[in-house]
mmCIF file of C-alpha atoms and ligand atoms in Angstrom:
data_model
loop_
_atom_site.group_PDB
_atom_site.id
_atom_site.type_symbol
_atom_site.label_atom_id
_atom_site.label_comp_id
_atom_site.label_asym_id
_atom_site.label_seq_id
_atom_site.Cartn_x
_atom_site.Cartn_y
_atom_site.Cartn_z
ATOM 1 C CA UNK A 21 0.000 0.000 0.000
ATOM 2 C CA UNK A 22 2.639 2.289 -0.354
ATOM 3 C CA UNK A 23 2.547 5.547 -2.408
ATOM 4 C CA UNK A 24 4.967 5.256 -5.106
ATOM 5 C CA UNK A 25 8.004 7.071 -4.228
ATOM 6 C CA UNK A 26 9.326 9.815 -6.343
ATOM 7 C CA UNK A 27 12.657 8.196 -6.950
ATOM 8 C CA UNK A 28 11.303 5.444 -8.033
ATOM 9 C CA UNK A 29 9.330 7.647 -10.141
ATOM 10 C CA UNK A 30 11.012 7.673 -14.023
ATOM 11 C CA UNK A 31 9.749 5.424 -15.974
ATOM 12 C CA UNK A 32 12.351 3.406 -18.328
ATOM 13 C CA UNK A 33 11.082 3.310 -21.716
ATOM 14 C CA UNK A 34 10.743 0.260 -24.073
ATOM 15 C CA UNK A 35 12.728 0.167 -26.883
ATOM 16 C CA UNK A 36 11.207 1.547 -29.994
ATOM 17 C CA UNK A 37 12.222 -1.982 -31.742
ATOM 18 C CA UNK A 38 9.944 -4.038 -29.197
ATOM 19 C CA UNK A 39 6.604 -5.135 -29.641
ATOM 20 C CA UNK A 40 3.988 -4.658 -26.734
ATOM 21 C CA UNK A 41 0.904 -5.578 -26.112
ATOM 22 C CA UNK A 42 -1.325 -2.552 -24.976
ATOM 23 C CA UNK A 43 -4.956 -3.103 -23.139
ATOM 24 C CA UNK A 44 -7.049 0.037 -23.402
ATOM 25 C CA UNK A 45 -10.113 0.171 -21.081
ATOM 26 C CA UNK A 46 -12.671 2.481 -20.445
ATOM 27 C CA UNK A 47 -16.617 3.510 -20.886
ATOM 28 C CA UNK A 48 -18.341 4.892 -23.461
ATOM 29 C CA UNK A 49 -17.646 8.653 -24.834
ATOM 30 C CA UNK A 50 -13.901 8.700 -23.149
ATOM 31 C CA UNK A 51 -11.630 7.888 -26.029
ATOM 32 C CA UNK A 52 -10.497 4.516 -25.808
ATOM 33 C CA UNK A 53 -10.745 3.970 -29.269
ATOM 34 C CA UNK A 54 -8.462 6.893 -29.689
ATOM 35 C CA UNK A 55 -5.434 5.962 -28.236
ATOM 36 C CA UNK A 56 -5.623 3.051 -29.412
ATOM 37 C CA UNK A 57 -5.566 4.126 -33.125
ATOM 38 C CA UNK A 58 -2.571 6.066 -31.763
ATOM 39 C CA UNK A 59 -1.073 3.484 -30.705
ATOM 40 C CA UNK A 60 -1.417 1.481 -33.837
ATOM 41 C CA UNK A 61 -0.284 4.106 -36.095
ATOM 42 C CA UNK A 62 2.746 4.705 -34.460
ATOM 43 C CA UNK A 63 3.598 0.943 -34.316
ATOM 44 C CA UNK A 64 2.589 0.592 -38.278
ATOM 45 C CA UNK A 65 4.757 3.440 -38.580
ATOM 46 C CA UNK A 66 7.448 1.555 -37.183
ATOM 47 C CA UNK A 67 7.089 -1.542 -39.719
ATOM 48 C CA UNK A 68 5.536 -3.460 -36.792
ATOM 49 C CA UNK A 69 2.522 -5.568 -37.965
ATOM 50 C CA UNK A 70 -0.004 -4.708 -35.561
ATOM 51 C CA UNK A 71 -3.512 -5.713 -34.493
ATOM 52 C CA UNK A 72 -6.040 -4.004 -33.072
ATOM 53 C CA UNK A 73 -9.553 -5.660 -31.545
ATOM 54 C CA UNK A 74 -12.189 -4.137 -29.882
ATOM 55 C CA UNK A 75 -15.880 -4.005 -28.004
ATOM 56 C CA UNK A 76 -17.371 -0.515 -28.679
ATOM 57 C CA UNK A 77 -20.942 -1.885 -28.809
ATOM 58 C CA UNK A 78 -23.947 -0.259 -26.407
ATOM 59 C CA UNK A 79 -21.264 2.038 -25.007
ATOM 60 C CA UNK A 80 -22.795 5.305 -26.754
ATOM 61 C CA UNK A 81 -22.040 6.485 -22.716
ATOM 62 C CA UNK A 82 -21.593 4.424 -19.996
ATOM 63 C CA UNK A 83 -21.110 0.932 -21.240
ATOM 64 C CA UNK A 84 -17.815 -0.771 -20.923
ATOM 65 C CA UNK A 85 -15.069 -0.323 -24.107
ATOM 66 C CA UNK A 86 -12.097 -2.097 -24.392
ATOM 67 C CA UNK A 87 -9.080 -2.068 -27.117
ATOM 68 C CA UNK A 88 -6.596 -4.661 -27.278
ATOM 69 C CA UNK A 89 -3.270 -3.627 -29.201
ATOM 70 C CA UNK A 90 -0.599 -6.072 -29.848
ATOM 71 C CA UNK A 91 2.570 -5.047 -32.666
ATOM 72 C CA UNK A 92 5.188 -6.994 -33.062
ATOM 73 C CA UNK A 93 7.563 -8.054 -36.154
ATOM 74 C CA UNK A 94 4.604 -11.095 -36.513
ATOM 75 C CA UNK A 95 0.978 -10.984 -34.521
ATOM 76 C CA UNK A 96 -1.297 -13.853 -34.088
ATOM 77 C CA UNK A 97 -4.018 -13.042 -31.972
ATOM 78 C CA UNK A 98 -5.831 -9.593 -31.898
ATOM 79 C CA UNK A 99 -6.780 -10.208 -28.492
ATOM 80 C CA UNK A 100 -4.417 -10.381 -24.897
ATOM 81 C CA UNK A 101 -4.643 -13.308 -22.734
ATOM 82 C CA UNK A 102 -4.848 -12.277 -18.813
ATOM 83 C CA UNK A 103 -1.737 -11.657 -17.716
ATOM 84 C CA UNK A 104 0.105 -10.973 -21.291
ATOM 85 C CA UNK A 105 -0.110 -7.216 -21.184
ATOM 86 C CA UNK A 106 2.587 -5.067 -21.185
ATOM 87 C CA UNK A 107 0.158 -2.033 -20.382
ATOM 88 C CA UNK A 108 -3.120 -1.293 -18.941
ATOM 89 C CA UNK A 109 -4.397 2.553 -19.841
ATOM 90 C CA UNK A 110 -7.422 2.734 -18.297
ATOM 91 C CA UNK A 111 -9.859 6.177 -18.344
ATOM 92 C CA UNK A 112 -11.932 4.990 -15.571
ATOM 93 C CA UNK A 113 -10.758 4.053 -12.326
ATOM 94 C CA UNK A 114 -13.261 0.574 -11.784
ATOM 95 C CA UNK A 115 -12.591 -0.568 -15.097
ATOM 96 C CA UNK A 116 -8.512 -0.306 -14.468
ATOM 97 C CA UNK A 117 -9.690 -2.518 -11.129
ATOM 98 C CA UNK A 118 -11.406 -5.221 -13.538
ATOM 99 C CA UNK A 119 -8.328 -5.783 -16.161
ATOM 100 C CA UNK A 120 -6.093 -5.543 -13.911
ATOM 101 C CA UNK A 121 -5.353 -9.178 -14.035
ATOM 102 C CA UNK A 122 -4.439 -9.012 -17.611
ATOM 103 C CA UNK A 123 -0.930 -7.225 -17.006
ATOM 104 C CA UNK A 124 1.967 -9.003 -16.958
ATOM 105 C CA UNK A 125 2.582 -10.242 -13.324
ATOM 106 C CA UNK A 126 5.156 -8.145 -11.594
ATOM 107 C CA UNK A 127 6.493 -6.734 -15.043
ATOM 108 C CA UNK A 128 3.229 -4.581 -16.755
ATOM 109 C CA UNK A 129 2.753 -1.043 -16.605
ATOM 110 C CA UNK A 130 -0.456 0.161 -14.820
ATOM 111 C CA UNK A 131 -1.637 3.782 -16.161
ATOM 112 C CA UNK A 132 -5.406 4.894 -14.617
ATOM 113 C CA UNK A 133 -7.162 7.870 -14.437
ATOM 114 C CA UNK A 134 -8.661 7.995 -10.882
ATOM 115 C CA UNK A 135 -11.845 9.500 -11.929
ATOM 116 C CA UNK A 136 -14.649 7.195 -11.273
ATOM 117 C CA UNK A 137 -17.913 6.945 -13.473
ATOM 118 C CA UNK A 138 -20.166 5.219 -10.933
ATOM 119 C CA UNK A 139 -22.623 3.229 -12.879
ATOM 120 C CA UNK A 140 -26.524 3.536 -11.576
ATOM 121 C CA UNK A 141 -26.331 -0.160 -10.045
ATOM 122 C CA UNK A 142 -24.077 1.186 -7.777
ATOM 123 C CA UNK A 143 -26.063 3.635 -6.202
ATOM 124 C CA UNK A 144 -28.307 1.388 -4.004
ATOM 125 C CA UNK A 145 -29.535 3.960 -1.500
ATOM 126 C CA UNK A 146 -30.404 7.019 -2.830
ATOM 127 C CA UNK A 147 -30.168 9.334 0.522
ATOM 128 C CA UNK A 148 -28.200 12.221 0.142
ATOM 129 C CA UNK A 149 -24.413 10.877 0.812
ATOM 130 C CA UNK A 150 -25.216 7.749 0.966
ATOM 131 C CA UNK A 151 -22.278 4.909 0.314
ATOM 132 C CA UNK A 152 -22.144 3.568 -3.077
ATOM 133 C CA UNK A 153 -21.174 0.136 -4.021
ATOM 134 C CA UNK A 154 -18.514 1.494 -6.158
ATOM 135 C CA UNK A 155 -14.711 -0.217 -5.657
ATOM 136 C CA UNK A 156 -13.242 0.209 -2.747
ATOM 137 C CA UNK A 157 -9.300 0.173 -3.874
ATOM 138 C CA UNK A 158 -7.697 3.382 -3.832
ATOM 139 C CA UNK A 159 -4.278 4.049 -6.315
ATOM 140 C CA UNK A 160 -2.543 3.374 -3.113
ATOM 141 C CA UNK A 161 -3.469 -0.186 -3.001
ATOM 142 C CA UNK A 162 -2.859 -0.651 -6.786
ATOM 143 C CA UNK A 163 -0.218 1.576 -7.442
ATOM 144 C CA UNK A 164 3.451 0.561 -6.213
ATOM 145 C CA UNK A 165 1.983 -3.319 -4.778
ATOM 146 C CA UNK A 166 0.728 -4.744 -8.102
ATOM 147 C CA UNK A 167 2.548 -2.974 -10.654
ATOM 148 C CA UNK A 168 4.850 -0.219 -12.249
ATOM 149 C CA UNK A 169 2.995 3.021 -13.140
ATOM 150 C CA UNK A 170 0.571 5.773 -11.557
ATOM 151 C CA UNK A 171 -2.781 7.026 -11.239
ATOM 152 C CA UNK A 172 -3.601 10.154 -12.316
ATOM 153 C CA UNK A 173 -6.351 12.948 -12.585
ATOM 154 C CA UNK A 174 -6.414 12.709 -16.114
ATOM 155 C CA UNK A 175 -9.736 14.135 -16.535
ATOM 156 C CA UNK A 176 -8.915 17.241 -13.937
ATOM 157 C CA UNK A 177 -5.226 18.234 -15.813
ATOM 158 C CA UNK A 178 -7.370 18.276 -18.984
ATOM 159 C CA UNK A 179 -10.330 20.074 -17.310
ATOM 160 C CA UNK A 180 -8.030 22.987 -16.350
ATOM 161 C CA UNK A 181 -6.256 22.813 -19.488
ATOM 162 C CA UNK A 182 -10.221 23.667 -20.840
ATOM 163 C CA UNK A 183 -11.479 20.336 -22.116
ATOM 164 C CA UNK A 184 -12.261 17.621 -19.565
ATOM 165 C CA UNK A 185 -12.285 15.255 -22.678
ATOM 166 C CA UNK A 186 -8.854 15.486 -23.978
ATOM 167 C CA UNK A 187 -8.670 13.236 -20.287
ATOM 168 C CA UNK A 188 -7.543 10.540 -22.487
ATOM 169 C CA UNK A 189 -4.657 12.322 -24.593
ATOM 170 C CA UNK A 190 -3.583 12.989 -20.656
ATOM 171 C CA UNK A 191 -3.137 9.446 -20.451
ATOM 172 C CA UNK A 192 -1.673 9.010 -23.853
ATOM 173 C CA UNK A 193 1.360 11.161 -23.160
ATOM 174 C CA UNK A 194 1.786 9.392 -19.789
ATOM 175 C CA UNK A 195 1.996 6.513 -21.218
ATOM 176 C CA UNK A 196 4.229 8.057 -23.915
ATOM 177 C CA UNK A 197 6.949 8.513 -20.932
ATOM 178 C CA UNK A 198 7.452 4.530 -21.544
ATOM 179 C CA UNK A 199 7.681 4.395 -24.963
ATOM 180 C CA UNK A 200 11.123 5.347 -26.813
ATOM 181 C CA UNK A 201 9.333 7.087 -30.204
ATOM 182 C CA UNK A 202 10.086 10.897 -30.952
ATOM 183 C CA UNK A 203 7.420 13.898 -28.899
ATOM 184 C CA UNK A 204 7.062 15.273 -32.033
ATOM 185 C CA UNK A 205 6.036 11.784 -33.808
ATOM 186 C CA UNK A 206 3.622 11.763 -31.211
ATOM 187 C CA UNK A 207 1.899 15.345 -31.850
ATOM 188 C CA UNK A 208 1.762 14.631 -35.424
ATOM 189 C CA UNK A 209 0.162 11.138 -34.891
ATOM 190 C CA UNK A 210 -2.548 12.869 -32.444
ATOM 191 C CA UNK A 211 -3.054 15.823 -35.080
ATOM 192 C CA UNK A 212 -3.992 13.483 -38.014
ATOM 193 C CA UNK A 213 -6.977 11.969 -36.106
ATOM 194 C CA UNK A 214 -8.125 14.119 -33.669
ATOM 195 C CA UNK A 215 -11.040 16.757 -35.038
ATOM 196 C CA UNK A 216 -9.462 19.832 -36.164
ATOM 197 C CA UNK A 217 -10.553 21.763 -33.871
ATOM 198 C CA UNK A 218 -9.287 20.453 -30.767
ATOM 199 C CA UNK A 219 -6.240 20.081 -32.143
ATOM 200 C CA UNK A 220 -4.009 22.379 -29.976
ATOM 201 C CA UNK A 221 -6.273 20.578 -26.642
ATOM 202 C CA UNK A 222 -5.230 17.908 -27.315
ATOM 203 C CA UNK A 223 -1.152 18.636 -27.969
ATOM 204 C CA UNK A 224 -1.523 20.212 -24.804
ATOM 205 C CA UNK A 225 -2.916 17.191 -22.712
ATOM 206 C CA UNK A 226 -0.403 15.013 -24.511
ATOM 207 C CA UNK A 227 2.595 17.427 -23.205
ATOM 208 C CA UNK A 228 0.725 17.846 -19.854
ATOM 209 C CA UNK A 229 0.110 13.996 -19.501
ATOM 210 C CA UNK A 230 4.229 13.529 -20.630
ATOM 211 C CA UNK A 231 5.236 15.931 -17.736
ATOM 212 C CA UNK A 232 2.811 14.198 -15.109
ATOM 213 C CA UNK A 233 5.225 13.768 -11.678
ATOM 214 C CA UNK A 234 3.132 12.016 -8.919
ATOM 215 C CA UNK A 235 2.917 14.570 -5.875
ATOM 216 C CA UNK A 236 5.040 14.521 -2.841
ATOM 217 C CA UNK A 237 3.448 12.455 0.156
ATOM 218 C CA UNK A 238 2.200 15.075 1.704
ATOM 219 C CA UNK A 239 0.650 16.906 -1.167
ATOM 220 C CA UNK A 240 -1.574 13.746 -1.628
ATOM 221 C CA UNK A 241 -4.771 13.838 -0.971
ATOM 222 C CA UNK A 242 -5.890 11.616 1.606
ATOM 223 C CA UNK A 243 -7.486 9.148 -0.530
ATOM 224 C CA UNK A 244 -9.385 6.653 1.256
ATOM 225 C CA UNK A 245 -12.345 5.074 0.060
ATOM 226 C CA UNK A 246 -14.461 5.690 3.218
ATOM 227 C CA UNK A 247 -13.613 9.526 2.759
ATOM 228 C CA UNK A 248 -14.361 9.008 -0.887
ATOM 229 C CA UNK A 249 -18.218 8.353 -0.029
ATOM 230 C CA UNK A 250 -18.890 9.502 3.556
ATOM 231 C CA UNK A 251 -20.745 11.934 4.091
ATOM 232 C CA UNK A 252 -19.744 15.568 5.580
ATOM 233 C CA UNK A 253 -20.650 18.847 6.328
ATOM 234 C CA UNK A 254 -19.325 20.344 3.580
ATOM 235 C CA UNK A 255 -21.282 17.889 1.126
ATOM 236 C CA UNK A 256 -21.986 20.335 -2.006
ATOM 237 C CA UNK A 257 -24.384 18.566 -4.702
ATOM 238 C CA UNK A 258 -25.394 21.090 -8.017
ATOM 239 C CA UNK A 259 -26.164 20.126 -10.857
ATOM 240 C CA UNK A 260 -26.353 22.284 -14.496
ATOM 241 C CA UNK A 261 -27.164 22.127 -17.720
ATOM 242 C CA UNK A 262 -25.463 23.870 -20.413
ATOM 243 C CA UNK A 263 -28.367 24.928 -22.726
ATOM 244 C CA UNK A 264 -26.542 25.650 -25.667
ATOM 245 C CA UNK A 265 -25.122 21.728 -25.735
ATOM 246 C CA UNK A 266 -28.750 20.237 -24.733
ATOM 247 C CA UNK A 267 -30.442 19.310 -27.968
ATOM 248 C CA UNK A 268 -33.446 17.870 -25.630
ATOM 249 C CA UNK A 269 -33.335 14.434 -26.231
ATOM 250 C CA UNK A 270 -34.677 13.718 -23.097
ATOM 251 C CA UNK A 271 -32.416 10.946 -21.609
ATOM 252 C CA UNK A 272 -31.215 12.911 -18.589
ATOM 253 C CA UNK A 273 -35.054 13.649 -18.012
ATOM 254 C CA UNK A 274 -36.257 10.231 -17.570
ATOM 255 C CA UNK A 275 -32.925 8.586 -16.256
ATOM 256 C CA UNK A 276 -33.189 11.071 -13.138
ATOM 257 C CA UNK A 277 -33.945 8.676 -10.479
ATOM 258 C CA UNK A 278 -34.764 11.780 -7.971
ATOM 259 C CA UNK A 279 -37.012 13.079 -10.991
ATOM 260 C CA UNK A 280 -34.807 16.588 -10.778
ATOM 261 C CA UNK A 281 -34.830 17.323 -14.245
ATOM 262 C CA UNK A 282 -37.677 18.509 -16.663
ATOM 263 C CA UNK A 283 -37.922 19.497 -20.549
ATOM 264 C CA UNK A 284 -38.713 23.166 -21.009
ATOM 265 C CA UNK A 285 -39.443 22.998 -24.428
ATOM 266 C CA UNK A 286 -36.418 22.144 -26.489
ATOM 267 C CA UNK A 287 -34.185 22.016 -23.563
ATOM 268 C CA UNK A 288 -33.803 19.885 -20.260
ATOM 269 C CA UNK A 289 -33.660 22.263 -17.153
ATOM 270 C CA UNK A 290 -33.058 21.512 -13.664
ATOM 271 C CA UNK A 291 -36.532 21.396 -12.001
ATOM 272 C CA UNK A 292 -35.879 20.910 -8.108
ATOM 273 C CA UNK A 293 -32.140 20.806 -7.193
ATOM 274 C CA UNK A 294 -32.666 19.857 -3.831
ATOM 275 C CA UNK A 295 -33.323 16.537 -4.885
ATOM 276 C CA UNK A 296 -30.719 15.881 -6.445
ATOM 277 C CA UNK A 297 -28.233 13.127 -4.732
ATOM 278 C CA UNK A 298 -25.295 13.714 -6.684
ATOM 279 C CA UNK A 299 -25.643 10.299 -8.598
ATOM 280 C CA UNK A 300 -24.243 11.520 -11.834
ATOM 281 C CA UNK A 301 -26.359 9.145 -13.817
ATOM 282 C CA UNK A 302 -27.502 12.420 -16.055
ATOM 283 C CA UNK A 303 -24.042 13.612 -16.703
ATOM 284 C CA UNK A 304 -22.421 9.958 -17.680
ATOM 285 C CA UNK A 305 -25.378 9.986 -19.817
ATOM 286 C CA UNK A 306 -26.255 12.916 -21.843
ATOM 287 C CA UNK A 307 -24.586 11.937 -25.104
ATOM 288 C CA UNK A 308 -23.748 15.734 -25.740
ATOM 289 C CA UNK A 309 -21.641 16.735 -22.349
ATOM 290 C CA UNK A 310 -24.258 18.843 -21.365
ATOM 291 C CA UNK A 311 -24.654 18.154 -18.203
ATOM 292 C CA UNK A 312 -22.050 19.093 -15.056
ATOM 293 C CA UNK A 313 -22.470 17.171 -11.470
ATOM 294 C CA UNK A 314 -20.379 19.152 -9.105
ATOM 295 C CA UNK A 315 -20.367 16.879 -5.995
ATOM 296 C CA UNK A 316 -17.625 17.958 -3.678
ATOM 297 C CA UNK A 317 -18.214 15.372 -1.254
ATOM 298 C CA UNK A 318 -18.235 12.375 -3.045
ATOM 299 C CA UNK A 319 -15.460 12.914 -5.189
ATOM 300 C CA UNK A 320 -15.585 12.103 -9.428
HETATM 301 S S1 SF4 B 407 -29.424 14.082 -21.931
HETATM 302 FE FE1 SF4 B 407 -28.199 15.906 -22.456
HETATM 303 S S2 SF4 B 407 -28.872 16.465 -24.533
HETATM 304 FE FE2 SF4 B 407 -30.429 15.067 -23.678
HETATM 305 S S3 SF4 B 407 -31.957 16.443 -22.729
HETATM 306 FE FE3 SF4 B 407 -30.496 15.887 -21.126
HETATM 307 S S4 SF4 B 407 -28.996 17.561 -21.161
HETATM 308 FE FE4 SF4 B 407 -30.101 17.665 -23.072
HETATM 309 S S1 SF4 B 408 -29.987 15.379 -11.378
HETATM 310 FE FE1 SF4 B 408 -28.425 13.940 -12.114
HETATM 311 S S2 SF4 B 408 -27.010 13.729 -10.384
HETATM 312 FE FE2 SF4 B 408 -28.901 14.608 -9.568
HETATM 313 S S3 SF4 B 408 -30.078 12.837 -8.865
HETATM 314 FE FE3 SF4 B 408 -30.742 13.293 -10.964
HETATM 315 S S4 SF4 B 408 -29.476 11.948 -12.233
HETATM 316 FE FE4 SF4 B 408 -28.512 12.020 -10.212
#
């Protein structure tokens, strides 16, 4: 359970002549299947023949996505046997907790962000602060006792960079820190198939994600599980929608198990905040971002 230490810190990268086999996890809507096209360019650009497999399917938000990418000078399989990856990227923080048996034992590199998307199932009481059924492991336990690597707020460095969902370019230039191929390889690679627009986000989180030190002990938060869900007296729960990304489909309306939300015409509004419990089923999934949970005392 110890933090990882900051000496121990640097990664050593991989050769850029060896093959790896990469396990990208996630839910829907957080760029899995980005980095791993990434990934797979930059190994084809290499000469590597390279194989990429995937489940994508009911995951427009929420459900479970998964990218397996294995280059090598030959590839037989597009899929990684447990305990035959090099590296685990996950973007969620339960979903790293499920594949984790698929890294190499003792040898894979373990690369999370430690935001959590807590599915409805797991929200079996719905009183305000009110324990969820989410994991219990913390990066603590993970990080440093099962594996070489880190947990990260991927999704808050992009958030303040201005995009919460370059989280997983974050990640990518983490996990860039273990790779021997060229920064500038890397930008190109993220330019050619991100959308134009979000081009420069995107080189940013890369950079930001490639610069990522873990903080000094005691800079860390204190993160326990039971603090993660207890309530306390500074529990804050609001919830907004941004109008001008709401094109009213209604999901976030019905899904509502506190019945918070209404349509006003074209657009969902927030009908009686008070209600709301902070479950963040409306936020994980409005398929245009266009809702925010800000709950302070259960952590994202
Ligand atoms: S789910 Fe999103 S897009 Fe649909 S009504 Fe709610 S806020 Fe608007
Ligand atoms: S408004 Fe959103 S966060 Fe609040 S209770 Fe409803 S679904 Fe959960």
């Amino acid at each position: 359970m110890r933090p990882l230490p900051q000496e121990d810190f640097a990664p050593a990268p991989r050769p850029a002549s060896a093959g790896l086999n990469i396990l990208v996890v996630g839910v829907g809507g957080q760029g899995v299947l980005m980095i791993s096209k990434a990934l797979a360019l930059m190994a084809q650009r290499r000469g590597f023949a390279v194989k990429q497999s995937e489940v994508h399917g009911m995951a427009k938000r929420g459900g479970i996505v998964f990218s397996h990418v294995r280059f090598a000078e030959q590839v037989w399989s597009p899929t990684i046997a447990r305990g035959e990856a090099d590296m685990l990227i996950a973007l969620e923080w339960a979903e790293a907790l499920r594949w984790l048996d698929h890294l190499r034992p003792g040898r894979g590199v373990f690369i999370a962000d430690t935001r959590k998307i807590v599915p409805p199932f797991a929200c079996r009481s719905r009183k305000l602060g009110a324990p969820s059924a989410y994991a219990r492991e913390t990066p603590a336990d993970v990080v440093g006792r099962h594996a070489d690597g880190c947990a990260l707020d991927a999704t808050g460095i992009a958030t303040a960079l201005g995009d919460s969902r370059a989280a997983n370019t974050v990640l990518l230039g983490r996990l860039s820190a273990w790779l021997d191929y060229p920064v500038a390889e890397w930008h190109e690679v993220i330019a050619a198939i991100v959308p134009k627009g979000t081009r420069e986000i995107n080189r940013a989180a890369f950079d930001a994600g490639r610069a990522w030190t873990p903080p000094a002990p005691d800079e860390a938060p204190a993160a326990s599980a039971a603090a993660a869900v207890a309530p306390g007296p500074d529990l804050r729960i609001g919830v907004s929608i941004d109008a001008a990304w709401c094109k009213g489909c209604g999901i976030c309306v019905k899904l509502c198990p506190e019945r918070c939300l209404a349509m006003d015409g074209p657009k969902a509004i927030v009908r009686t905040p008070a209600a709301c419990t902070g479950c963040r089923v409306c936020e994980w999934l409005c398929p245009d971002f266009a809702v925010t949970v800000r709950n302070e005392g259960v952590p994202a």
